Amino acid sequence: MFKAQITDGEQIECEDYEEGDYGVELFDESGEFIAFVPYAHLLYVGTVTDDGQMVW
C-alpha cells in the first residue's frame, strides 16, 4: 500500500500509482482510478508498512 501526501495536509491511500508528465495517478486495489495529483500539490508518495509506518 502507498500513501500520497498532498500539500494541503491531506493523505490519500492507494494500492498502486503511476507517475506521469504532470503528476501521479492513484489506483485502488482493483486497479480503479482514485485521483490525479499534480506535482505542484504533491509532497511525496511513500510506502505504508504492515504496522502503518510511512517509508518514503
PDB file of C-alpha atoms in Angstrom, residues 8-53:
ATOM      1  CA  ASP A   8      -2.820  20.874   1.993  1.00  0.00           C
ATOM      2  CA  GLY A   9      -2.190  18.130   4.589  1.00  0.00           C
ATOM      3  CA  GLU A  10      -4.499  15.517   3.068  1.00  0.00           C
ATOM      4  CA  GLN A  11      -3.243  11.952   2.682  1.00  0.00           C
ATOM      5  CA  ILE A  12      -4.654   9.595   0.060  1.00  0.00           C
ATOM      6  CA  GLU A  13      -4.125   5.852   0.472  1.00  0.00           C
ATOM      7  CA  CYS A  14      -3.752   3.805  -2.694  1.00  0.00           C
ATOM      8  CA  GLU A  15      -2.678   0.341  -3.761  1.00  0.00           C
ATOM      9  CA  ASP A  16      -0.691   1.495  -6.786  1.00  0.00           C
ATOM     10  CA  TYR A  17       0.317   4.674  -8.602  1.00  0.00           C
ATOM     11  CA  GLU A  18       1.745   5.782 -11.922  1.00  0.00           C
ATOM     12  CA  GLU A  19       3.971   8.785 -12.477  1.00  0.00           C
ATOM     13  CA  GLY A  20       3.179  10.958 -15.487  1.00  0.00           C
ATOM     14  CA  ASP A  21       4.484  14.158 -17.017  1.00  0.00           C
ATOM     15  CA  TYR A  22       2.343  16.422 -14.824  1.00  0.00           C
ATOM     16  CA  GLY A  23       1.554  14.374 -11.713  1.00  0.00           C
ATOM     17  CA  VAL A  24       0.655  10.962 -10.321  1.00  0.00           C
ATOM     18  CA  GLU A  25      -2.437   8.838 -10.880  1.00  0.00           C
ATOM     19  CA  LEU A  26      -3.567   6.843  -7.840  1.00  0.00           C
ATOM     20  CA  PHE A  27      -5.359   3.474  -8.055  1.00  0.00           C
ATOM     21  CA  ASP A  28      -7.229   1.264  -5.573  1.00  0.00           C
ATOM     22  CA  GLU A  29      -6.795  -2.491  -5.002  1.00  0.00           C
ATOM     23  CA  SER A  30      -8.998  -3.332  -8.019  1.00  0.00           C
ATOM     24  CA  GLY A  31      -6.966  -1.097 -10.313  1.00  0.00           C
ATOM     25  CA  GLU A  32      -9.681   1.562 -10.407  1.00  0.00           C
ATOM     26  CA  PHE A  33      -8.573   5.186 -10.735  1.00  0.00           C
ATOM     27  CA  ILE A  34      -8.883   7.130  -7.449  1.00  0.00           C
ATOM     28  CA  ALA A  35      -7.287  10.515  -8.084  1.00  0.00           C
ATOM     29  CA  PHE A  36      -4.848  12.579 -10.094  1.00  0.00           C
ATOM     30  CA  VAL A  37      -2.454  14.711  -8.043  1.00  0.00           C
ATOM     31  CA  PRO A  38      -0.409  17.351  -9.904  1.00  0.00           C
ATOM     32  CA  TYR A  39       3.247  17.507  -8.872  1.00  0.00           C
ATOM     33  CA  ALA A  40       2.706  21.106  -7.703  1.00  0.00           C
ATOM     34  CA  HIS A  41       0.397  19.749  -4.955  1.00  0.00           C
ATOM     35  CA  LEU A  42       2.281  16.530  -4.134  1.00  0.00           C
ATOM     36  CA  LEU A  43       4.834  16.354  -1.346  1.00  0.00           C
ATOM     37  CA  TYR A  44       5.624  12.643  -1.724  1.00  0.00           C
ATOM     38  CA  VAL A  45       4.279   9.144  -2.263  1.00  0.00           C
ATOM     39  CA  GLY A  46       5.519   6.669   0.324  1.00  0.00           C
ATOM     40  CA  THR A  47       5.098   3.024   1.159  1.00  0.00           C
ATOM     41  CA  VAL A  48       2.978   2.087   4.175  1.00  0.00           C
ATOM     42  CA  THR A  49       4.325  -0.880   6.156  1.00  0.00           C
ATOM     43  CA  ASP A  50       2.160  -3.575   7.741  1.00  0.00           C
ATOM     44  CA  ASP A  51       2.324  -1.742  11.074  1.00  0.00           C
ATOM     45  CA  GLY A  52       1.148   1.539   9.500  1.00  0.00           C
ATOM     46  CA  GLN A  53       4.503   3.344   9.330  1.00  0.00           C
TER      47      GLN A  53
END
